[in-house]
Amino acid sequence: MKAIVISRLGGPEVLEVRDMPEPAATAGQALVRIEAGGLNFADFMTAKGGYPGTPKPPLIAGREFCGARETDGQRVMGYTQWAAFAERLAAPAPLLWPVPQGWSAEEGAAFPVNYFTAYFAYWKAGLLTPAKPAPRVLIHAVAGGVGTAAVQIGKLLGVEMYGTSSSDDKLARVAELGLHHGINYKQHDYEDAIRDLTHGEGVDAVFEMLGGEHTNKSARCLRDFGRVIVYGSATGEKSTLDPRLLYAKGASVHGLWLTYLSANRELMGDAWKQLSIWTSQGHLHPVIGNVFPMEKVADAYRLLGEGKNFGKVVLKIATT
Ligand SMILES: NC(=O)c1ccc[n+]([C@@H]2O[C@H](COP(=O)([O-])OP(=O)(O)OC[C@H]3O[C@@H](n4cnc5c(N)ncnc54)[C@H](OP(=O)(O)O)[C@@H]3O)[C@@H](O)[C@H]2O)c1
């Protein structure tokens, strides 16, 4: 079968389409014929060698996908830790979900990581139950994969949303999804912007995936009892956090890692129960920014690494 292989640690140039042996399913796995794969920042970090828990190269890349389960032909979307960017995958059976009616393979491949992560961010923020007055959330990288999913879910939860991006153009497109306040961080300091936009009160939660100084800055954006949900470090820098920022507001910082949470069947089941209701009602639509054939995988990684994507970057693995 054809597969995208991380040949050695490095940038997009280390990705190669190679012929690889077909996988065999062991207990708890199901064989899936893959049609499309969703590219995540984690894939970019895995190739560079910065992602915990993944084996050393050579390694088949890819952690989310859409395709057909071989045993019954059911169209499924799923989540794994690697090996998804291949024509066939032995996938963890509990992490396969039916593709919503009418969705393309690209949409299915763009769903699991972004929507489960965004859902769990609201869960960690204690904001899954709609409240009055509307809670405020600051979403970093709001125009990205997780960001656009968080906007769609936030709209359903009645949240007042603030979001950061490097580009006015991207912000205008997320506004169409329901973002209330776009902040171009290249032009304005987001901490100042949040202070101004909330009349000095701050937000109830920040979804923080930047790392470095941004954990402190995000904590300074909180109002009383607010929560920073930390779930990434796109800057490549280790988060710094001064706990004194939390004392005065009774605020807290929560970690979120889908790799870890995905092993918890009950939690994933509860999340899917709600997400599948929203998808069947037509409320959630993965935002596909770019689709690349697997031979152009290096271009896809480059686009994501340079932060030039809007929404999800998807790889077409096979045509059916
Ligand atoms: N913990 C988890 O379980 C989990 C799950 C999924 C994703 N994540 C994390 O969430 C973040 C977003 O992931 P994603 O796959 O949805 O990617 P993405 O948001 O589609 O792409 C990353 C975006 O981050 C923004 N960004 C800001 N500063 C950046 C920097 N220094 N370098 C690169 N990008 C920067 C860019 O948008 P602008 O130009 O608009 O700022 C870029 O488009 C990543 O950090 C990822 O590791 C964590």
mmCIF file of C-alpha atoms and ligand atoms in Angstrom:
data_model
loop_
_atom_site.group_PDB
_atom_site.id
_atom_site.type_symbol
_atom_site.label_atom_id
_atom_site.label_comp_id
_atom_site.label_asym_id
_atom_site.label_seq_id
_atom_site.Cartn_x
_atom_site.Cartn_y
_atom_site.Cartn_z
ATOM 1 C CA MET A 1 0.000 0.000 0.000
ATOM 2 C CA LYS A 2 1.022 3.638 -0.412
ATOM 3 C CA ALA A 3 1.762 5.548 2.783
ATOM 4 C CA ILE A 4 3.264 8.847 3.890
ATOM 5 C CA VAL A 5 6.386 8.030 5.842
ATOM 6 C CA ILE A 6 8.379 10.259 8.173
ATOM 7 C CA SER A 7 11.754 9.075 6.888
ATOM 8 C CA ARG A 8 13.806 10.878 9.566
ATOM 9 C CA LEU A 9 13.270 13.754 11.981
ATOM 10 C CA GLY A 10 12.966 17.136 10.330
ATOM 11 C CA GLY A 11 10.763 19.558 8.432
ATOM 12 C CA PRO A 12 8.349 18.893 5.570
ATOM 13 C CA GLU A 13 11.227 17.609 3.383
ATOM 14 C CA VAL A 14 11.483 14.370 5.432
ATOM 15 C CA LEU A 15 8.005 13.176 4.346
ATOM 16 C CA GLU A 16 8.015 10.558 1.594
ATOM 17 C CA VAL A 17 5.303 8.578 -0.171
ATOM 18 C CA ARG A 18 6.504 4.974 -0.016
ATOM 19 C CA ASP A 19 5.219 1.438 -0.580
ATOM 20 C CA MET A 20 4.706 -0.116 2.835
ATOM 21 C CA PRO A 21 3.452 -3.512 4.050
ATOM 22 C CA GLU A 22 -0.308 -3.764 4.661
ATOM 23 C CA PRO A 23 -1.296 -3.680 8.349
ATOM 24 C CA ALA A 24 -3.032 -6.576 10.116
ATOM 25 C CA ALA A 25 -5.677 -5.915 12.764
ATOM 26 C CA THR A 26 -5.059 -7.227 16.271
ATOM 27 C CA ALA A 27 -7.575 -7.420 19.147
ATOM 28 C CA GLY A 28 -9.489 -4.164 19.556
ATOM 29 C CA GLN A 29 -8.586 -2.942 16.076
ATOM 30 C CA ALA A 30 -10.555 -2.650 12.834
ATOM 31 C CA LEU A 31 -9.130 -2.402 9.332
ATOM 32 C CA VAL A 32 -10.100 0.786 7.523
ATOM 33 C CA ARG A 33 -9.574 1.723 3.871
ATOM 34 C CA ILE A 34 -8.528 5.347 4.165
ATOM 35 C CA GLU A 35 -9.876 8.027 1.832
ATOM 36 C CA ALA A 36 -8.617 11.207 3.515
ATOM 37 C CA GLY A 37 -6.455 12.272 6.443
ATOM 38 C CA GLY A 38 -6.687 15.420 8.549
ATOM 39 C CA LEU A 39 -3.400 17.220 9.164
ATOM 40 C CA ASN A 40 -2.774 18.433 12.694
ATOM 41 C CA PHE A 41 -0.163 20.604 14.301
ATOM 42 C CA ALA A 42 0.781 17.444 16.229
ATOM 43 C CA ASP A 43 1.780 15.784 12.922
ATOM 44 C CA PHE A 44 4.064 18.700 12.198
ATOM 45 C CA MET A 45 5.616 18.357 15.666
ATOM 46 C CA THR A 46 5.903 14.552 15.313
ATOM 47 C CA ALA A 47 7.975 14.926 12.127
ATOM 48 C CA LYS A 48 10.225 17.420 13.901
ATOM 49 C CA GLY A 49 10.640 15.056 16.855
ATOM 50 C CA GLY A 50 8.814 17.166 19.396
ATOM 51 C CA TYR A 51 5.738 15.067 20.074
ATOM 52 C CA PRO A 52 5.636 12.819 23.160
ATOM 53 C CA GLY A 53 4.764 9.138 22.830
ATOM 54 C CA THR A 54 5.449 8.579 19.129
ATOM 55 C CA PRO A 55 8.064 6.039 17.960
ATOM 56 C CA LYS A 56 11.214 7.072 16.138
ATOM 57 C CA PRO A 57 11.191 7.240 12.306
ATOM 58 C CA PRO A 58 10.761 5.649 9.889
ATOM 59 C CA LEU A 59 7.103 5.898 10.843
ATOM 60 C CA ILE A 60 3.822 6.252 8.935
ATOM 61 C CA ALA A 61 2.420 9.699 9.755
ATOM 62 C CA GLY A 62 -1.155 10.734 10.538
ATOM 63 C CA ARG A 63 -3.550 10.716 13.457
ATOM 64 C CA GLU A 64 -7.028 11.278 12.043
ATOM 65 C CA PHE A 65 -8.791 9.935 9.001
ATOM 66 C CA CYS A 66 -11.950 9.075 7.161
ATOM 67 C CA GLY A 67 -12.619 5.897 5.208
ATOM 68 C CA ALA A 68 -14.576 2.661 5.051
ATOM 69 C CA ARG A 69 -14.434 -0.113 7.663
ATOM 70 C CA GLU A 70 -13.557 -3.316 5.821
ATOM 71 C CA THR A 71 -15.802 -5.682 7.786
ATOM 72 C CA ASP A 72 -19.103 -3.921 6.991
ATOM 73 C CA GLY A 73 -18.302 -1.077 4.563
ATOM 74 C CA GLN A 74 -19.507 1.520 7.116
ATOM 75 C CA ARG A 75 -18.040 4.975 6.406
ATOM 76 C CA VAL A 76 -16.114 5.955 9.529
ATOM 77 C CA MET A 77 -13.976 8.785 10.813
ATOM 78 C CA GLY A 78 -11.415 8.028 13.460
ATOM 79 C CA TYR A 79 -8.507 8.938 15.674
ATOM 80 C CA THR A 80 -5.218 7.194 16.280
ATOM 81 C CA GLN A 81 -1.671 8.244 17.189
ATOM 82 C CA TRP A 82 0.168 7.540 13.915
ATOM 83 C CA ALA A 83 -0.120 5.508 10.666
ATOM 84 C CA ALA A 84 -3.357 7.131 9.422
ATOM 85 C CA PHE A 85 -1.851 8.598 6.225
ATOM 86 C CA ALA A 86 -1.877 5.287 4.362
ATOM 87 C CA GLU A 87 -4.236 3.387 2.110
ATOM 88 C CA ARG A 88 -5.072 0.979 4.950
ATOM 89 C CA LEU A 89 -4.971 1.317 8.715
ATOM 90 C CA ALA A 90 -5.519 -1.034 11.651
ATOM 91 C CA ALA A 91 -7.436 1.519 13.726
ATOM 92 C CA PRO A 92 -8.447 1.442 17.394
ATOM 93 C CA ALA A 93 -12.060 0.210 17.119
ATOM 94 C CA PRO A 94 -13.487 2.347 19.998
ATOM 95 C CA LEU A 95 -12.204 5.504 18.298
ATOM 96 C CA LEU A 96 -14.215 5.078 15.095
ATOM 97 C CA TRP A 97 -17.413 7.054 14.610
ATOM 98 C CA PRO A 98 -19.945 6.918 11.755
ATOM 99 C CA VAL A 99 -19.524 9.730 9.222
ATOM 100 C CA PRO A 100 -22.529 12.081 9.458
ATOM 101 C CA GLN A 101 -25.022 11.873 6.612
ATOM 102 C CA GLY A 102 -23.963 13.776 3.502
ATOM 103 C CA TRP A 103 -20.421 14.549 4.636
ATOM 104 C CA SER A 104 -17.459 14.148 2.276
ATOM 105 C CA ALA A 105 -14.370 12.135 3.230
ATOM 106 C CA GLU A 106 -12.516 15.442 3.668
ATOM 107 C CA GLU A 107 -15.094 16.665 6.179
ATOM 108 C CA GLY A 108 -14.973 13.364 8.068
ATOM 109 C CA ALA A 109 -11.166 13.544 8.228
ATOM 110 C CA ALA A 110 -11.379 17.090 9.600
ATOM 111 C CA PHE A 111 -13.662 16.216 12.486
ATOM 112 C CA PRO A 112 -12.239 14.074 15.322
ATOM 113 C CA VAL A 113 -9.247 16.031 16.655
ATOM 114 C CA ASN A 114 -10.691 19.510 16.238
ATOM 115 C CA TYR A 115 -14.166 18.887 17.586
ATOM 116 C CA PHE A 116 -13.287 16.570 20.475
ATOM 117 C CA THR A 117 -10.530 18.968 21.544
ATOM 118 C CA ALA A 118 -12.782 22.026 21.301
ATOM 119 C CA TYR A 119 -15.580 20.201 23.143
ATOM 120 C CA PHE A 120 -13.208 19.170 25.936
ATOM 121 C CA ALA A 121 -11.917 22.749 26.188
ATOM 122 C CA TYR A 122 -15.460 23.935 27.012
ATOM 123 C CA TRP A 123 -15.847 20.976 29.375
ATOM 124 C CA LYS A 124 -12.617 21.891 31.218
ATOM 125 C CA ALA A 125 -13.741 25.510 31.307
ATOM 126 C CA GLY A 126 -17.010 24.422 32.974
ATOM 127 C CA LEU A 127 -18.998 26.023 30.172
ATOM 128 C CA LEU A 128 -20.945 23.130 28.649
ATOM 129 C CA THR A 129 -24.183 24.294 30.214
ATOM 130 C CA PRO A 130 -25.533 27.499 28.655
ATOM 131 C CA ALA A 131 -25.559 30.346 31.227
ATOM 132 C CA LYS A 132 -26.802 33.925 31.616
ATOM 133 C CA PRO A 133 -25.165 36.357 31.251
ATOM 134 C CA ALA A 134 -23.273 34.774 28.358
ATOM 135 C CA PRO A 135 -19.825 33.585 29.486
ATOM 136 C CA ARG A 136 -16.852 35.070 27.653
ATOM 137 C CA VAL A 137 -14.138 32.963 26.048
ATOM 138 C CA LEU A 138 -10.895 34.021 24.370
ATOM 139 C CA ILE A 139 -9.873 31.530 21.672
ATOM 140 C CA HIS A 140 -6.288 31.744 20.402
ATOM 141 C CA ALA A 141 -5.585 30.693 16.768
ATOM 142 C CA VAL A 142 -9.308 31.133 16.244
ATOM 143 C CA ALA A 143 -9.019 30.699 12.468
ATOM 144 C CA GLY A 144 -7.298 27.308 12.735
ATOM 145 C CA GLY A 145 -8.698 23.793 12.923
ATOM 146 C CA VAL A 146 -9.474 23.659 16.649
ATOM 147 C CA GLY A 147 -10.279 27.389 16.676
ATOM 148 C CA THR A 148 -13.026 27.204 14.049
ATOM 149 C CA ALA A 149 -14.496 24.133 15.782
ATOM 150 C CA ALA A 150 -14.482 26.054 19.089
ATOM 151 C CA VAL A 151 -16.370 28.926 17.443
ATOM 152 C CA GLN A 152 -19.067 26.606 16.095
ATOM 153 C CA ILE A 153 -19.501 24.922 19.490
ATOM 154 C CA GLY A 154 -19.330 28.246 21.358
ATOM 155 C CA LYS A 155 -22.171 29.554 19.223
ATOM 156 C CA LEU A 156 -24.321 26.586 20.254
ATOM 157 C CA LEU A 157 -23.452 27.155 23.918
ATOM 158 C CA GLY A 158 -24.323 30.851 23.763
ATOM 159 C CA VAL A 159 -20.779 31.999 24.560
ATOM 160 C CA GLU A 160 -19.487 35.485 23.775
ATOM 161 C CA MET A 161 -16.357 34.759 21.778
ATOM 162 C CA TYR A 162 -13.106 36.691 21.384
ATOM 163 C CA GLY A 163 -10.474 35.273 19.063
ATOM 164 C CA THR A 164 -6.913 35.990 17.956
ATOM 165 C CA SER A 165 -5.332 35.607 14.537
ATOM 166 C CA SER A 166 -2.455 37.119 12.577
ATOM 167 C CA SER A 167 -4.734 38.180 9.742
ATOM 168 C CA ASP A 168 -7.782 40.422 9.262
ATOM 169 C CA ASP A 169 -8.811 38.298 6.328
ATOM 170 C CA LYS A 170 -8.907 35.142 8.472
ATOM 171 C CA LEU A 171 -10.779 37.000 11.222
ATOM 172 C CA ALA A 172 -13.412 38.187 8.755
ATOM 173 C CA ARG A 173 -14.001 34.587 7.702
ATOM 174 C CA VAL A 174 -14.335 33.368 11.321
ATOM 175 C CA ALA A 175 -16.763 36.214 12.015
ATOM 176 C CA GLU A 176 -19.049 34.541 9.474
ATOM 177 C CA LEU A 177 -18.978 31.415 11.667
ATOM 178 C CA GLY A 178 -20.111 33.416 14.701
ATOM 179 C CA LEU A 179 -16.980 34.963 16.256
ATOM 180 C CA HIS A 180 -18.032 38.196 17.972
ATOM 181 C CA HIS A 181 -14.699 39.960 18.541
ATOM 182 C CA GLY A 182 -11.678 39.347 16.310
ATOM 183 C CA ILE A 183 -8.274 40.526 17.538
ATOM 184 C CA ASN A 184 -5.393 40.808 15.094
ATOM 185 C CA TYR A 185 -2.429 40.207 17.416
ATOM 186 C CA LYS A 186 0.000 41.605 14.839
ATOM 187 C CA GLN A 187 -1.702 44.978 15.206
ATOM 188 C CA HIS A 188 -2.959 44.933 18.809
ATOM 189 C CA ASP A 189 -1.772 43.404 22.055
ATOM 190 C CA TYR A 190 -4.571 40.932 22.842
ATOM 191 C CA GLU A 191 -4.303 41.558 26.576
ATOM 192 C CA ASP A 192 -5.036 45.272 26.016
ATOM 193 C CA ALA A 193 -7.796 44.420 23.539
ATOM 194 C CA ILE A 194 -9.525 42.084 26.012
ATOM 195 C CA ARG A 195 -9.284 44.710 28.746
ATOM 196 C CA ASP A 196 -10.884 47.309 26.457
ATOM 197 C CA LEU A 197 -13.529 45.053 24.954
ATOM 198 C CA THR A 198 -14.671 43.722 28.352
ATOM 199 C CA HIS A 199 -14.523 47.133 30.117
ATOM 200 C CA GLY A 200 -11.697 45.882 32.315
ATOM 201 C CA GLU A 201 -13.579 42.800 33.507
ATOM 202 C CA GLY A 202 -11.823 40.026 31.566
ATOM 203 C CA VAL A 203 -13.037 36.678 30.213
ATOM 204 C CA ASP A 204 -14.239 33.479 31.885
ATOM 205 C CA ALA A 205 -11.897 31.215 29.946
ATOM 206 C CA VAL A 206 -8.958 31.317 27.546
ATOM 207 C CA PHE A 207 -8.170 28.428 25.174
ATOM 208 C CA GLU A 208 -4.372 28.702 25.097
ATOM 209 C CA MET A 209 -2.225 26.698 22.649
ATOM 210 C CA LEU A 210 0.701 29.061 22.144
ATOM 211 C CA GLY A 211 2.990 28.404 25.134
ATOM 212 C CA GLY A 212 5.842 30.689 26.195
ATOM 213 C CA GLU A 213 4.745 33.973 27.709
ATOM 214 C CA HIS A 214 1.164 33.445 26.492
ATOM 215 C CA THR A 215 0.071 31.401 29.507
ATOM 216 C CA ASN A 216 0.818 34.367 31.783
ATOM 217 C CA LYS A 217 -0.711 36.817 29.326
ATOM 218 C CA SER A 218 -3.806 34.644 29.030
ATOM 219 C CA ALA A 219 -4.117 34.403 32.823
ATOM 220 C CA ARG A 220 -4.039 38.203 32.936
ATOM 221 C CA CYS A 221 -7.058 38.221 30.572
ATOM 222 C CA LEU A 222 -9.199 36.316 33.094
ATOM 223 C CA ARG A 223 -11.912 37.695 35.328
ATOM 224 C CA ASP A 224 -12.590 36.266 38.806
ATOM 225 C CA PHE A 225 -12.638 32.433 38.936
ATOM 226 C CA GLY A 226 -11.675 32.251 35.274
ATOM 227 C CA ARG A 227 -9.769 29.323 33.760
ATOM 228 C CA VAL A 228 -6.952 29.085 31.250
ATOM 229 C CA ILE A 229 -7.165 25.818 29.331
ATOM 230 C CA VAL A 230 -3.655 24.997 28.098
ATOM 231 C CA TYR A 231 -3.499 22.545 25.221
ATOM 232 C CA GLY A 232 -0.471 23.281 23.069
ATOM 233 C CA SER A 233 2.691 25.252 22.452
ATOM 234 C CA ALA A 234 2.639 26.374 18.817
ATOM 235 C CA THR A 235 5.395 28.916 19.539
ATOM 236 C CA GLY A 236 7.666 25.984 20.405
ATOM 237 C CA GLU A 237 8.380 27.603 23.766
ATOM 238 C CA LYS A 238 7.728 26.102 27.177
ATOM 239 C CA SER A 239 4.892 27.832 29.006
ATOM 240 C CA THR A 240 5.799 30.184 31.805
ATOM 241 C CA LEU A 241 3.232 30.666 34.533
ATOM 242 C CA ASP A 242 3.365 32.938 37.538
ATOM 243 C CA PRO A 243 0.864 31.410 40.001
ATOM 244 C CA ARG A 244 0.536 34.792 41.739
ATOM 245 C CA LEU A 245 -1.622 35.824 38.776
ATOM 246 C CA LEU A 246 -4.124 33.173 39.836
ATOM 247 C CA TYR A 247 -4.328 33.894 43.606
ATOM 248 C CA ALA A 248 -5.929 37.287 43.341
ATOM 249 C CA LYS A 249 -8.741 36.117 41.056
ATOM 250 C CA GLY A 250 -9.313 32.586 42.375
ATOM 251 C CA ALA A 251 -8.382 31.597 38.838
ATOM 252 C CA SER A 252 -6.975 28.274 37.607
ATOM 253 C CA VAL A 253 -5.067 26.641 34.785
ATOM 254 C CA HIS A 254 -6.206 23.302 33.324
ATOM 255 C CA GLY A 255 -4.350 20.941 31.005
ATOM 256 C CA LEU A 256 -5.997 19.243 28.046
ATOM 257 C CA TRP A 257 -4.465 16.493 25.887
ATOM 258 C CA LEU A 258 -6.681 14.474 23.563
ATOM 259 C CA THR A 259 -4.107 11.670 23.304
ATOM 260 C CA TYR A 260 -4.620 11.023 27.016
ATOM 261 C CA LEU A 261 -8.366 11.655 27.189
ATOM 262 C CA SER A 262 -9.062 9.420 24.178
ATOM 263 C CA ALA A 263 -8.235 6.354 26.323
ATOM 264 C CA ASN A 264 -11.180 7.204 28.601
ATOM 265 C CA ARG A 265 -14.139 5.423 27.004
ATOM 266 C CA GLU A 266 -16.800 7.032 29.189
ATOM 267 C CA LEU A 267 -15.568 10.554 28.562
ATOM 268 C CA MET A 268 -15.278 9.996 24.804
ATOM 269 C CA GLY A 269 -18.719 8.383 24.751
ATOM 270 C CA ASP A 270 -20.308 11.355 26.529
ATOM 271 C CA ALA A 271 -18.577 13.811 24.201
ATOM 272 C CA TRP A 272 -19.644 11.909 21.071
ATOM 273 C CA LYS A 273 -23.241 11.724 22.365
ATOM 274 C CA GLN A 274 -23.429 15.514 22.326
ATOM 275 C CA LEU A 275 -21.284 16.067 19.210
ATOM 276 C CA SER A 276 -23.327 13.557 17.183
ATOM 277 C CA ILE A 277 -26.565 15.299 18.180
ATOM 278 C CA TRP A 278 -25.134 18.606 16.962
ATOM 279 C CA THR A 279 -23.841 17.091 13.703
ATOM 280 C CA SER A 280 -27.156 15.336 12.983
ATOM 281 C CA GLN A 281 -28.921 18.663 13.506
ATOM 282 C CA GLY A 282 -26.570 20.222 10.956
ATOM 283 C CA HIS A 283 -24.914 22.584 13.452
ATOM 284 C CA LEU A 284 -21.294 21.503 13.001
ATOM 285 C CA HIS A 285 -19.459 21.817 9.690
ATOM 286 C CA PRO A 286 -15.708 21.193 9.586
ATOM 287 C CA VAL A 287 -14.015 24.117 7.877
ATOM 288 C CA ILE A 288 -11.744 22.763 5.138
ATOM 289 C CA GLY A 289 -9.100 25.261 4.131
ATOM 290 C CA ASN A 290 -6.934 23.222 1.751
ATOM 291 C CA VAL A 291 -6.933 19.729 0.271
ATOM 292 C CA PHE A 292 -3.658 18.241 -1.021
ATOM 293 C CA PRO A 293 -3.015 14.945 -2.830
ATOM 294 C CA MET A 294 -0.711 12.705 -0.791
ATOM 295 C CA GLU A 295 2.199 13.372 -3.186
ATOM 296 C CA LYS A 296 2.053 17.046 -2.137
ATOM 297 C CA VAL A 297 2.302 16.230 1.564
ATOM 298 C CA ALA A 298 5.364 18.456 2.056
ATOM 299 C CA ASP A 299 3.379 21.486 0.813
ATOM 300 C CA ALA A 300 0.574 20.640 3.229
ATOM 301 C CA TYR A 301 2.935 20.466 6.228
ATOM 302 C CA ARG A 302 4.650 23.680 5.114
ATOM 303 C CA LEU A 303 1.354 25.549 4.953
ATOM 304 C CA LEU A 304 0.368 24.465 8.471
ATOM 305 C CA GLY A 305 3.851 25.119 9.880
ATOM 306 C CA GLU A 306 3.858 28.636 8.464
ATOM 307 C CA GLY A 307 0.409 29.303 9.967
ATOM 308 C CA LYS A 308 -1.007 30.146 6.550
ATOM 309 C CA ASN A 309 -3.984 27.789 6.773
ATOM 310 C CA PHE A 310 -7.568 28.758 7.404
ATOM 311 C CA GLY A 311 -9.427 25.874 9.043
ATOM 312 C CA LYS A 312 -8.272 22.364 8.300
ATOM 313 C CA VAL A 313 -5.586 21.079 5.969
ATOM 314 C CA VAL A 314 -6.643 17.700 4.524
ATOM 315 C CA LEU A 315 -4.706 15.055 2.568
ATOM 316 C CA LYS A 316 -6.494 13.041 -0.066
ATOM 317 C CA ILE A 317 -5.280 9.471 0.349
ATOM 318 C CA ALA A 318 -7.456 7.526 -2.122
ATOM 319 C CA THR A 319 -10.355 8.157 -4.442
ATOM 320 C CA THR A 320 -13.337 5.834 -4.133
HETATM 321 N N1 LIG B 1 -3.833 19.130 23.499
HETATM 322 C C1 LIG B 1 -4.498 18.582 22.505
HETATM 323 O O1 LIG B 1 -5.102 17.525 22.652
HETATM 324 C C2 LIG B 1 -4.520 19.261 21.177
HETATM 325 C C3 LIG B 1 -5.376 18.802 20.172
HETATM 326 C C4 LIG B 1 -5.386 19.495 18.956
HETATM 327 C C5 LIG B 1 -4.564 20.588 18.754
HETATM 328 N N2 LIG B 1 -3.739 20.977 19.778
HETATM 329 C C6 LIG B 1 -2.889 22.156 19.622
HETATM 330 O O2 LIG B 1 -3.714 23.202 19.204
HETATM 331 C C7 LIG B 1 -3.002 24.079 18.357
HETATM 332 C C8 LIG B 1 -3.794 24.274 17.083
HETATM 333 O O3 LIG B 1 -3.766 23.050 16.368
HETATM 334 P P1 LIG B 1 -4.428 22.916 14.937
HETATM 335 O O4 LIG B 1 -4.025 21.564 14.425
HETATM 336 O O5 LIG B 1 -5.855 23.252 15.015
HETATM 337 O O6 LIG B 1 -3.626 23.970 14.079
HETATM 338 P P2 LIG B 1 -4.180 25.300 13.438
HETATM 339 O O7 LIG B 1 -4.836 26.092 14.502
HETATM 340 O O8 LIG B 1 -4.986 24.917 12.255
HETATM 341 O O9 LIG B 1 -2.850 25.984 12.966
HETATM 342 C C9 LIG B 1 -2.058 26.671 13.854
HETATM 343 C C10 LIG B 1 -2.415 28.159 13.863
HETATM 344 O O10 LIG B 1 -1.850 28.706 15.013
HETATM 345 C C11 LIG B 1 -1.590 30.078 14.784
HETATM 346 N N3 LIG B 1 -0.298 30.422 15.356
HETATM 347 C C12 LIG B 1 -0.101 31.394 16.256
HETATM 348 N N4 LIG B 1 1.175 31.446 16.596
HETATM 349 C C13 LIG B 1 1.806 30.496 15.892
HETATM 350 C C14 LIG B 1 3.155 30.100 15.816
HETATM 351 N N5 LIG B 1 4.107 30.649 16.548
HETATM 352 N N6 LIG B 1 3.457 29.079 14.952
HETATM 353 C C15 LIG B 1 2.509 28.493 14.201
HETATM 354 N N7 LIG B 1 1.204 28.830 14.267
HETATM 355 C C16 LIG B 1 0.869 29.841 15.094
HETATM 356 C C17 LIG B 1 -1.650 30.302 13.270
HETATM 357 O O11 LIG B 1 -2.819 31.056 13.017
HETATM 358 P P3 LIG B 1 -2.777 32.666 12.983
HETATM 359 O O12 LIG B 1 -1.778 33.029 11.947
HETATM 360 O O13 LIG B 1 -4.161 33.012 12.622
HETATM 361 O O14 LIG B 1 -2.390 33.099 14.349
HETATM 362 C C18 LIG B 1 -1.821 28.908 12.703
HETATM 363 O O15 LIG B 1 -2.655 28.883 11.571
HETATM 364 C C19 LIG B 1 -1.624 23.461 18.179
HETATM 365 O O16 LIG B 1 -0.740 24.070 19.085
HETATM 366 C C20 LIG B 1 -1.838 22.020 18.538
HETATM 367 O O17 LIG B 1 -0.664 21.376 18.992
HETATM 368 C C21 LIG B 1 -3.702 20.341 20.948
#
